[in-house]
């Protein structure tokens, strides 16, 4: 009987399943936004909308982060030509961490203006550490000795991604440390890291769209 981890298959089904999870996560983020009801005496709808800025800001940040995670996932799977049992397991664990984003986003929105803002931001940035570690596991498993990498992919692009991902968990840990100084600073660093990971790679180094 074939050992599962030695059976290689195309990535199409894995990517389709992953895209579905990303879509659901994005949809769940929107559910945290509520239409203002039962306005206080003398309060206008505009004032109520402004007063709910933590929820709206958390949604925008969460949407941006999940979108960038999807872009990164899409980019690495343009380089990965096949899957095996372990890659599917590691990818499922990555999706598990991403599925928690709506929860941590809701916690952040609910408590950012309270005395529990520090804890809420640590939970939010802490998930960033976990997601970064999960991305590293998926990528490094596929890229180790070019185990599942397409033959036409230039080694320089593989090395570039490996280098970028190496610092991901450490940078998110730094964001957690800065959160201890200021929750707002921790959130700002998290956004900055998302922008960093959104920067395009030098696509001239490899084939594909």
PDB file of C-alpha atoms in Angstrom:
ATOM      1  CA  UNK A   1       0.000   0.000   0.000  1.00  0.00           C
ATOM      2  CA  UNK A   2       1.284   3.445  -0.887  1.00  0.00           C
ATOM      3  CA  UNK A   3       2.287   5.704   1.981  1.00  0.00           C
ATOM      4  CA  UNK A   4      -0.037   8.757   1.861  1.00  0.00           C
ATOM      5  CA  UNK A   5       2.725  11.315   2.223  1.00  0.00           C
ATOM      6  CA  UNK A   6       4.453   9.906  -0.863  1.00  0.00           C
ATOM      7  CA  UNK A   7       1.384  10.217  -3.094  1.00  0.00           C
ATOM      8  CA  UNK A   8       1.483  13.491  -5.023  1.00  0.00           C
ATOM      9  CA  UNK A   9      -1.583  15.119  -6.562  1.00  0.00           C
ATOM     10  CA  UNK A  10      -2.389  18.409  -8.328  1.00  0.00           C
ATOM     11  CA  UNK A  11      -3.120  21.390  -6.102  1.00  0.00           C
ATOM     12  CA  UNK A  12      -6.482  22.323  -7.650  1.00  0.00           C
ATOM     13  CA  UNK A  13      -8.768  20.804  -5.011  1.00  0.00           C
ATOM     14  CA  UNK A  14      -6.641  22.092  -2.149  1.00  0.00           C
ATOM     15  CA  UNK A  15      -6.680  25.613  -3.577  1.00  0.00           C
ATOM     16  CA  UNK A  16     -10.431  25.515  -4.218  1.00  0.00           C
ATOM     17  CA  UNK A  17     -11.119  24.375  -0.660  1.00  0.00           C
ATOM     18  CA  UNK A  18      -8.789  27.051   0.708  1.00  0.00           C
ATOM     19  CA  UNK A  19     -10.477  29.765  -1.358  1.00  0.00           C
ATOM     20  CA  UNK A  20     -13.814  28.649   0.063  1.00  0.00           C
ATOM     21  CA  UNK A  21     -12.538  28.990   3.618  1.00  0.00           C
ATOM     22  CA  UNK A  22     -11.145  32.443   2.890  1.00  0.00           C
ATOM     23  CA  UNK A  23     -14.520  33.483   1.449  1.00  0.00           C
ATOM     24  CA  UNK A  24     -16.365  32.295   4.554  1.00  0.00           C
ATOM     25  CA  UNK A  25     -13.915  34.077   6.857  1.00  0.00           C
ATOM     26  CA  UNK A  26     -14.388  37.347   4.954  1.00  0.00           C
ATOM     27  CA  UNK A  27     -18.163  36.921   5.187  1.00  0.00           C
ATOM     28  CA  UNK A  28     -18.040  36.273   8.937  1.00  0.00           C
ATOM     29  CA  UNK A  29     -16.105  39.503   9.442  1.00  0.00           C
ATOM     30  CA  UNK A  30     -19.027  41.500   8.068  1.00  0.00           C
ATOM     31  CA  UNK A  31     -21.438  39.979  10.590  1.00  0.00           C
ATOM     32  CA  UNK A  32     -19.707  41.966  13.349  1.00  0.00           C
ATOM     33  CA  UNK A  33     -21.021  45.214  11.839  1.00  0.00           C
ATOM     34  CA  UNK A  34     -24.447  46.053  13.227  1.00  0.00           C
ATOM     35  CA  UNK A  35     -26.890  48.727  12.105  1.00  0.00           C
ATOM     36  CA  UNK A  36     -27.368  51.266  14.954  1.00  0.00           C
ATOM     37  CA  UNK A  37     -30.758  50.816  16.606  1.00  0.00           C
ATOM     38  CA  UNK A  38     -32.642  52.540  19.403  1.00  0.00           C
ATOM     39  CA  UNK A  39     -30.807  55.841  19.122  1.00  0.00           C
ATOM     40  CA  UNK A  40     -30.372  57.708  22.392  1.00  0.00           C
ATOM     41  CA  UNK A  41     -32.439  60.823  22.906  1.00  0.00           C
ATOM     42  CA  UNK A  42     -30.942  63.623  20.833  1.00  0.00           C
ATOM     43  CA  UNK A  43     -28.496  61.272  19.096  1.00  0.00           C
ATOM     44  CA  UNK A  44     -28.384  61.294  15.317  1.00  0.00           C
ATOM     45  CA  UNK A  45     -27.704  58.307  13.102  1.00  0.00           C
ATOM     46  CA  UNK A  46     -24.452  59.936  12.004  1.00  0.00           C
ATOM     47  CA  UNK A  47     -23.342  60.204  15.636  1.00  0.00           C
ATOM     48  CA  UNK A  48     -24.270  56.576  16.244  1.00  0.00           C
ATOM     49  CA  UNK A  49     -22.264  55.478  13.214  1.00  0.00           C
ATOM     50  CA  UNK A  50     -19.254  57.464  14.383  1.00  0.00           C
ATOM     51  CA  UNK A  51     -19.606  56.009  17.863  1.00  0.00           C
ATOM     52  CA  UNK A  52     -19.308  52.500  16.419  1.00  0.00           C
ATOM     53  CA  UNK A  53     -15.910  53.242  14.865  1.00  0.00           C
ATOM     54  CA  UNK A  54     -14.107  50.402  16.716  1.00  0.00           C
ATOM     55  CA  UNK A  55     -16.258  47.800  14.972  1.00  0.00           C
ATOM     56  CA  UNK A  56     -15.855  49.447  11.590  1.00  0.00           C
ATOM     57  CA  UNK A  57     -12.100  49.884  12.023  1.00  0.00           C
ATOM     58  CA  UNK A  58     -11.684  46.302  13.204  1.00  0.00           C
ATOM     59  CA  UNK A  59     -13.604  45.090  10.146  1.00  0.00           C
ATOM     60  CA  UNK A  60     -11.403  47.094   7.779  1.00  0.00           C
ATOM     61  CA  UNK A  61      -8.222  45.822   9.436  1.00  0.00           C
ATOM     62  CA  UNK A  62      -9.515  42.250   9.523  1.00  0.00           C
ATOM     63  CA  UNK A  63     -10.613  42.378   5.876  1.00  0.00           C
ATOM     64  CA  UNK A  64      -7.227  43.745   4.846  1.00  0.00           C
ATOM     65  CA  UNK A  65      -5.349  41.071   6.802  1.00  0.00           C
ATOM     66  CA  UNK A  66      -7.434  38.184   5.481  1.00  0.00           C
ATOM     67  CA  UNK A  67      -7.162  39.572   1.959  1.00  0.00           C
ATOM     68  CA  UNK A  68      -3.387  39.721   2.237  1.00  0.00           C
ATOM     69  CA  UNK A  69      -3.297  36.208   3.682  1.00  0.00           C
ATOM     70  CA  UNK A  70      -5.277  35.036   0.650  1.00  0.00           C
ATOM     71  CA  UNK A  71      -2.888  36.820  -1.730  1.00  0.00           C
ATOM     72  CA  UNK A  72       0.103  35.189  -0.030  1.00  0.00           C
ATOM     73  CA  UNK A  73      -1.571  31.792  -0.100  1.00  0.00           C
ATOM     74  CA  UNK A  74      -2.344  32.256  -3.803  1.00  0.00           C
ATOM     75  CA  UNK A  75       1.225  33.346  -4.537  1.00  0.00           C
ATOM     76  CA  UNK A  76       2.921  30.404  -2.864  1.00  0.00           C
ATOM     77  CA  UNK A  77       0.597  27.931  -4.555  1.00  0.00           C
ATOM     78  CA  UNK A  78       1.556  29.384  -7.931  1.00  0.00           C
ATOM     79  CA  UNK A  79       4.964  27.920  -7.108  1.00  0.00           C
ATOM     80  CA  UNK A  80       3.794  24.653  -5.566  1.00  0.00           C
ATOM     81  CA  UNK A  81       3.019  22.185  -8.325  1.00  0.00           C
ATOM     82  CA  UNK A  82       1.645  19.242  -6.384  1.00  0.00           C
ATOM     83  CA  UNK A  83       0.350  18.201  -2.979  1.00  0.00           C
ATOM     84  CA  UNK A  84       0.798  15.241  -0.698  1.00  0.00           C
ATOM     85  CA  UNK A  85      -0.851  14.100   2.518  1.00  0.00           C
ATOM     86  CA  UNK A  86       1.269  16.178   4.878  1.00  0.00           C
ATOM     87  CA  UNK A  87       0.909  19.359   2.852  1.00  0.00           C
ATOM     88  CA  UNK A  88      -2.869  18.986   2.981  1.00  0.00           C
ATOM     89  CA  UNK A  89      -2.699  18.525   6.757  1.00  0.00           C
ATOM     90  CA  UNK A  90      -0.441  21.549   7.201  1.00  0.00           C
ATOM     91  CA  UNK A  91      -2.659  23.635   4.929  1.00  0.00           C
ATOM     92  CA  UNK A  92      -5.727  22.616   6.950  1.00  0.00           C
ATOM     93  CA  UNK A  93      -3.980  23.765  10.128  1.00  0.00           C
ATOM     94  CA  UNK A  94      -3.156  27.073   8.434  1.00  0.00           C
ATOM     95  CA  UNK A  95      -6.812  27.503   7.485  1.00  0.00           C
ATOM     96  CA  UNK A  96      -7.776  26.749  11.092  1.00  0.00           C
ATOM     97  CA  UNK A  97      -5.698  29.681  12.298  1.00  0.00           C
ATOM     98  CA  UNK A  98      -7.151  31.961   9.620  1.00  0.00           C
ATOM     99  CA  UNK A  99     -10.693  30.892  10.558  1.00  0.00           C
ATOM    100  CA  UNK A 100     -10.074  32.404  14.006  1.00  0.00           C
ATOM    101  CA  UNK A 101      -9.577  35.908  12.587  1.00  0.00           C
ATOM    102  CA  UNK A 102     -13.282  36.892  12.838  1.00  0.00           C
ATOM    103  CA  UNK A 103     -13.252  35.915  16.529  1.00  0.00           C
ATOM    104  CA  UNK A 104     -10.130  37.891  17.429  1.00  0.00           C
ATOM    105  CA  UNK A 105     -11.395  40.807  15.344  1.00  0.00           C
ATOM    106  CA  UNK A 106     -14.688  40.787  17.268  1.00  0.00           C
ATOM    107  CA  UNK A 107     -12.794  40.710  20.570  1.00  0.00           C
ATOM    108  CA  UNK A 108     -10.696  43.670  19.465  1.00  0.00           C
ATOM    109  CA  UNK A 109     -13.742  45.670  18.367  1.00  0.00           C
ATOM    110  CA  UNK A 110     -15.599  44.954  21.602  1.00  0.00           C
ATOM    111  CA  UNK A 111     -12.830  45.789  24.059  1.00  0.00           C
ATOM    112  CA  UNK A 112     -10.510  48.280  22.335  1.00  0.00           C
ATOM    113  CA  UNK A 113     -12.081  51.211  24.212  1.00  0.00           C
ATOM    114  CA  UNK A 114     -12.168  49.490  27.593  1.00  0.00           C
ATOM    115  CA  UNK A 115      -9.697  48.655  30.330  1.00  0.00           C
ATOM    116  CA  UNK A 116      -9.235  45.286  28.584  1.00  0.00           C
ATOM    117  CA  UNK A 117      -7.798  46.849  25.425  1.00  0.00           C
ATOM    118  CA  UNK A 118      -4.354  45.416  26.191  1.00  0.00           C
ATOM    119  CA  UNK A 119      -5.628  41.854  26.445  1.00  0.00           C
ATOM    120  CA  UNK A 120      -7.800  42.225  23.341  1.00  0.00           C
ATOM    121  CA  UNK A 121      -4.873  43.516  21.286  1.00  0.00           C
ATOM    122  CA  UNK A 122      -2.558  40.781  22.575  1.00  0.00           C
ATOM    123  CA  UNK A 123      -5.110  38.170  21.523  1.00  0.00           C
ATOM    124  CA  UNK A 124      -5.362  39.801  18.091  1.00  0.00           C
ATOM    125  CA  UNK A 125      -1.616  40.099  17.535  1.00  0.00           C
ATOM    126  CA  UNK A 126      -1.008  36.710  19.133  1.00  0.00           C
ATOM    127  CA  UNK A 127      -3.060  35.111  16.384  1.00  0.00           C
ATOM    128  CA  UNK A 128      -0.771  36.876  13.915  1.00  0.00           C
ATOM    129  CA  UNK A 129       2.143  34.938  15.416  1.00  0.00           C
ATOM    130  CA  UNK A 130       0.272  31.655  15.036  1.00  0.00           C
ATOM    131  CA  UNK A 131      -0.748  32.391  11.430  1.00  0.00           C
ATOM    132  CA  UNK A 132       2.836  33.361  10.543  1.00  0.00           C
ATOM    133  CA  UNK A 133       4.135  30.101  12.016  1.00  0.00           C
ATOM    134  CA  UNK A 134       1.494  28.136  10.091  1.00  0.00           C
ATOM    135  CA  UNK A 135       2.438  29.846   6.815  1.00  0.00           C
ATOM    136  CA  UNK A 136       6.082  28.953   7.503  1.00  0.00           C
ATOM    137  CA  UNK A 137       5.208  25.315   8.066  1.00  0.00           C
ATOM    138  CA  UNK A 138       3.256  25.064   4.806  1.00  0.00           C
ATOM    139  CA  UNK A 139       5.888  26.843   2.756  1.00  0.00           C
ATOM    140  CA  UNK A 140       8.969  25.220   4.261  1.00  0.00           C
ATOM    141  CA  UNK A 141       7.507  21.751   3.945  1.00  0.00           C
ATOM    142  CA  UNK A 142       6.776  22.316   0.252  1.00  0.00           C
ATOM    143  CA  UNK A 143      10.058  24.123  -0.443  1.00  0.00           C
ATOM    144  CA  UNK A 144      12.443  21.839   1.463  1.00  0.00           C
ATOM    145  CA  UNK A 145      14.779  20.432  -1.177  1.00  0.00           C
ATOM    146  CA  UNK A 146      12.131  21.659  -3.649  1.00  0.00           C
ATOM    147  CA  UNK A 147       9.925  18.775  -2.512  1.00  0.00           C
ATOM    148  CA  UNK A 148       6.713  20.074  -4.131  1.00  0.00           C
ATOM    149  CA  UNK A 149       7.952  23.129  -6.039  1.00  0.00           C
ATOM    150  CA  UNK A 150       7.377  23.372  -9.783  1.00  0.00           C
ATOM    151  CA  UNK A 151      10.466  22.512 -11.819  1.00  0.00           C
ATOM    152  CA  UNK A 152      10.401  25.820 -13.725  1.00  0.00           C
ATOM    153  CA  UNK A 153      10.479  27.995 -10.596  1.00  0.00           C
ATOM    154  CA  UNK A 154      13.760  29.848 -10.124  1.00  0.00           C
ATOM    155  CA  UNK A 155      15.482  28.984  -6.847  1.00  0.00           C
ATOM    156  CA  UNK A 156      15.930  32.701  -6.148  1.00  0.00           C
ATOM    157  CA  UNK A 157      12.199  33.218  -5.694  1.00  0.00           C
ATOM    158  CA  UNK A 158      12.050  30.223  -3.366  1.00  0.00           C
ATOM    159  CA  UNK A 159      14.881  31.685  -1.316  1.00  0.00           C
ATOM    160  CA  UNK A 160      13.243  35.125  -1.289  1.00  0.00           C
ATOM    161  CA  UNK A 161       9.992  33.786   0.121  1.00  0.00           C
ATOM    162  CA  UNK A 162      11.829  31.658   2.664  1.00  0.00           C
ATOM    163  CA  UNK A 163      13.782  34.706   3.789  1.00  0.00           C
ATOM    164  CA  UNK A 164      10.659  36.857   4.112  1.00  0.00           C
ATOM    165  CA  UNK A 165       8.746  34.204   6.020  1.00  0.00           C
ATOM    166  CA  UNK A 166      11.644  33.529   8.383  1.00  0.00           C
ATOM    167  CA  UNK A 167      11.110  36.856  10.098  1.00  0.00           C
ATOM    168  CA  UNK A 168       7.309  36.730  10.152  1.00  0.00           C
ATOM    169  CA  UNK A 169       6.785  35.072  13.551  1.00  0.00           C
ATOM    170  CA  UNK A 170       9.527  37.182  15.123  1.00  0.00           C
ATOM    171  CA  UNK A 171       8.010  40.406  13.811  1.00  0.00           C
ATOM    172  CA  UNK A 172       4.565  39.495  15.106  1.00  0.00           C
ATOM    173  CA  UNK A 173       6.118  38.645  18.465  1.00  0.00           C
ATOM    174  CA  UNK A 174       7.650  42.117  18.397  1.00  0.00           C
ATOM    175  CA  UNK A 175       4.170  43.521  17.721  1.00  0.00           C
ATOM    176  CA  UNK A 176       2.940  41.699  20.828  1.00  0.00           C
ATOM    177  CA  UNK A 177       5.800  43.175  22.845  1.00  0.00           C
ATOM    178  CA  UNK A 178       5.004  46.681  21.606  1.00  0.00           C
ATOM    179  CA  UNK A 179       1.371  46.093  22.521  1.00  0.00           C
ATOM    180  CA  UNK A 180       2.494  45.980  26.145  1.00  0.00           C
ATOM    181  CA  UNK A 181       3.600  49.594  25.717  1.00  0.00           C
ATOM    182  CA  UNK A 182       0.510  50.696  23.811  1.00  0.00           C
ATOM    183  CA  UNK A 183      -2.363  48.711  22.269  1.00  0.00           C
ATOM    184  CA  UNK A 184      -2.650  51.339  19.523  1.00  0.00           C
ATOM    185  CA  UNK A 185       1.039  50.881  18.706  1.00  0.00           C
ATOM    186  CA  UNK A 186       0.593  47.121  18.564  1.00  0.00           C
ATOM    187  CA  UNK A 187      -2.271  47.462  16.095  1.00  0.00           C
ATOM    188  CA  UNK A 188      -0.284  49.926  13.972  1.00  0.00           C
ATOM    189  CA  UNK A 189       2.659  47.514  13.782  1.00  0.00           C
ATOM    190  CA  UNK A 190       0.299  44.686  12.827  1.00  0.00           C
ATOM    191  CA  UNK A 191      -1.033  46.781   9.948  1.00  0.00           C
ATOM    192  CA  UNK A 192       2.531  47.625   8.905  1.00  0.00           C
ATOM    193  CA  UNK A 193       3.455  43.942   8.827  1.00  0.00           C
ATOM    194  CA  UNK A 194       0.412  43.179   6.705  1.00  0.00           C
ATOM    195  CA  UNK A 195       1.507  45.820   4.213  1.00  0.00           C
ATOM    196  CA  UNK A 196       5.035  44.369   4.198  1.00  0.00           C
ATOM    197  CA  UNK A 197       3.750  40.892   3.365  1.00  0.00           C
ATOM    198  CA  UNK A 198       1.508  42.410   0.685  1.00  0.00           C
ATOM    199  CA  UNK A 199       4.497  43.769  -1.230  1.00  0.00           C
ATOM    200  CA  UNK A 200       4.819  42.019  -4.595  1.00  0.00           C
ATOM    201  CA  UNK A 201       7.603  39.564  -5.205  1.00  0.00           C
ATOM    202  CA  UNK A 202       9.832  39.865  -8.246  1.00  0.00           C
ATOM    203  CA  UNK A 203       7.610  37.777 -10.502  1.00  0.00           C
ATOM    204  CA  UNK A 204      10.123  37.950 -13.329  1.00  0.00           C
ATOM    205  CA  UNK A 205      12.081  35.272 -11.510  1.00  0.00           C
ATOM    206  CA  UNK A 206       9.529  32.573 -12.217  1.00  0.00           C
ATOM    207  CA  UNK A 207       6.895  31.578 -14.718  1.00  0.00           C
ATOM    208  CA  UNK A 208       3.137  31.652 -14.281  1.00  0.00           C
ATOM    209  CA  UNK A 209       0.512  34.359 -13.941  1.00  0.00           C
TER     210      UNK A 209
END
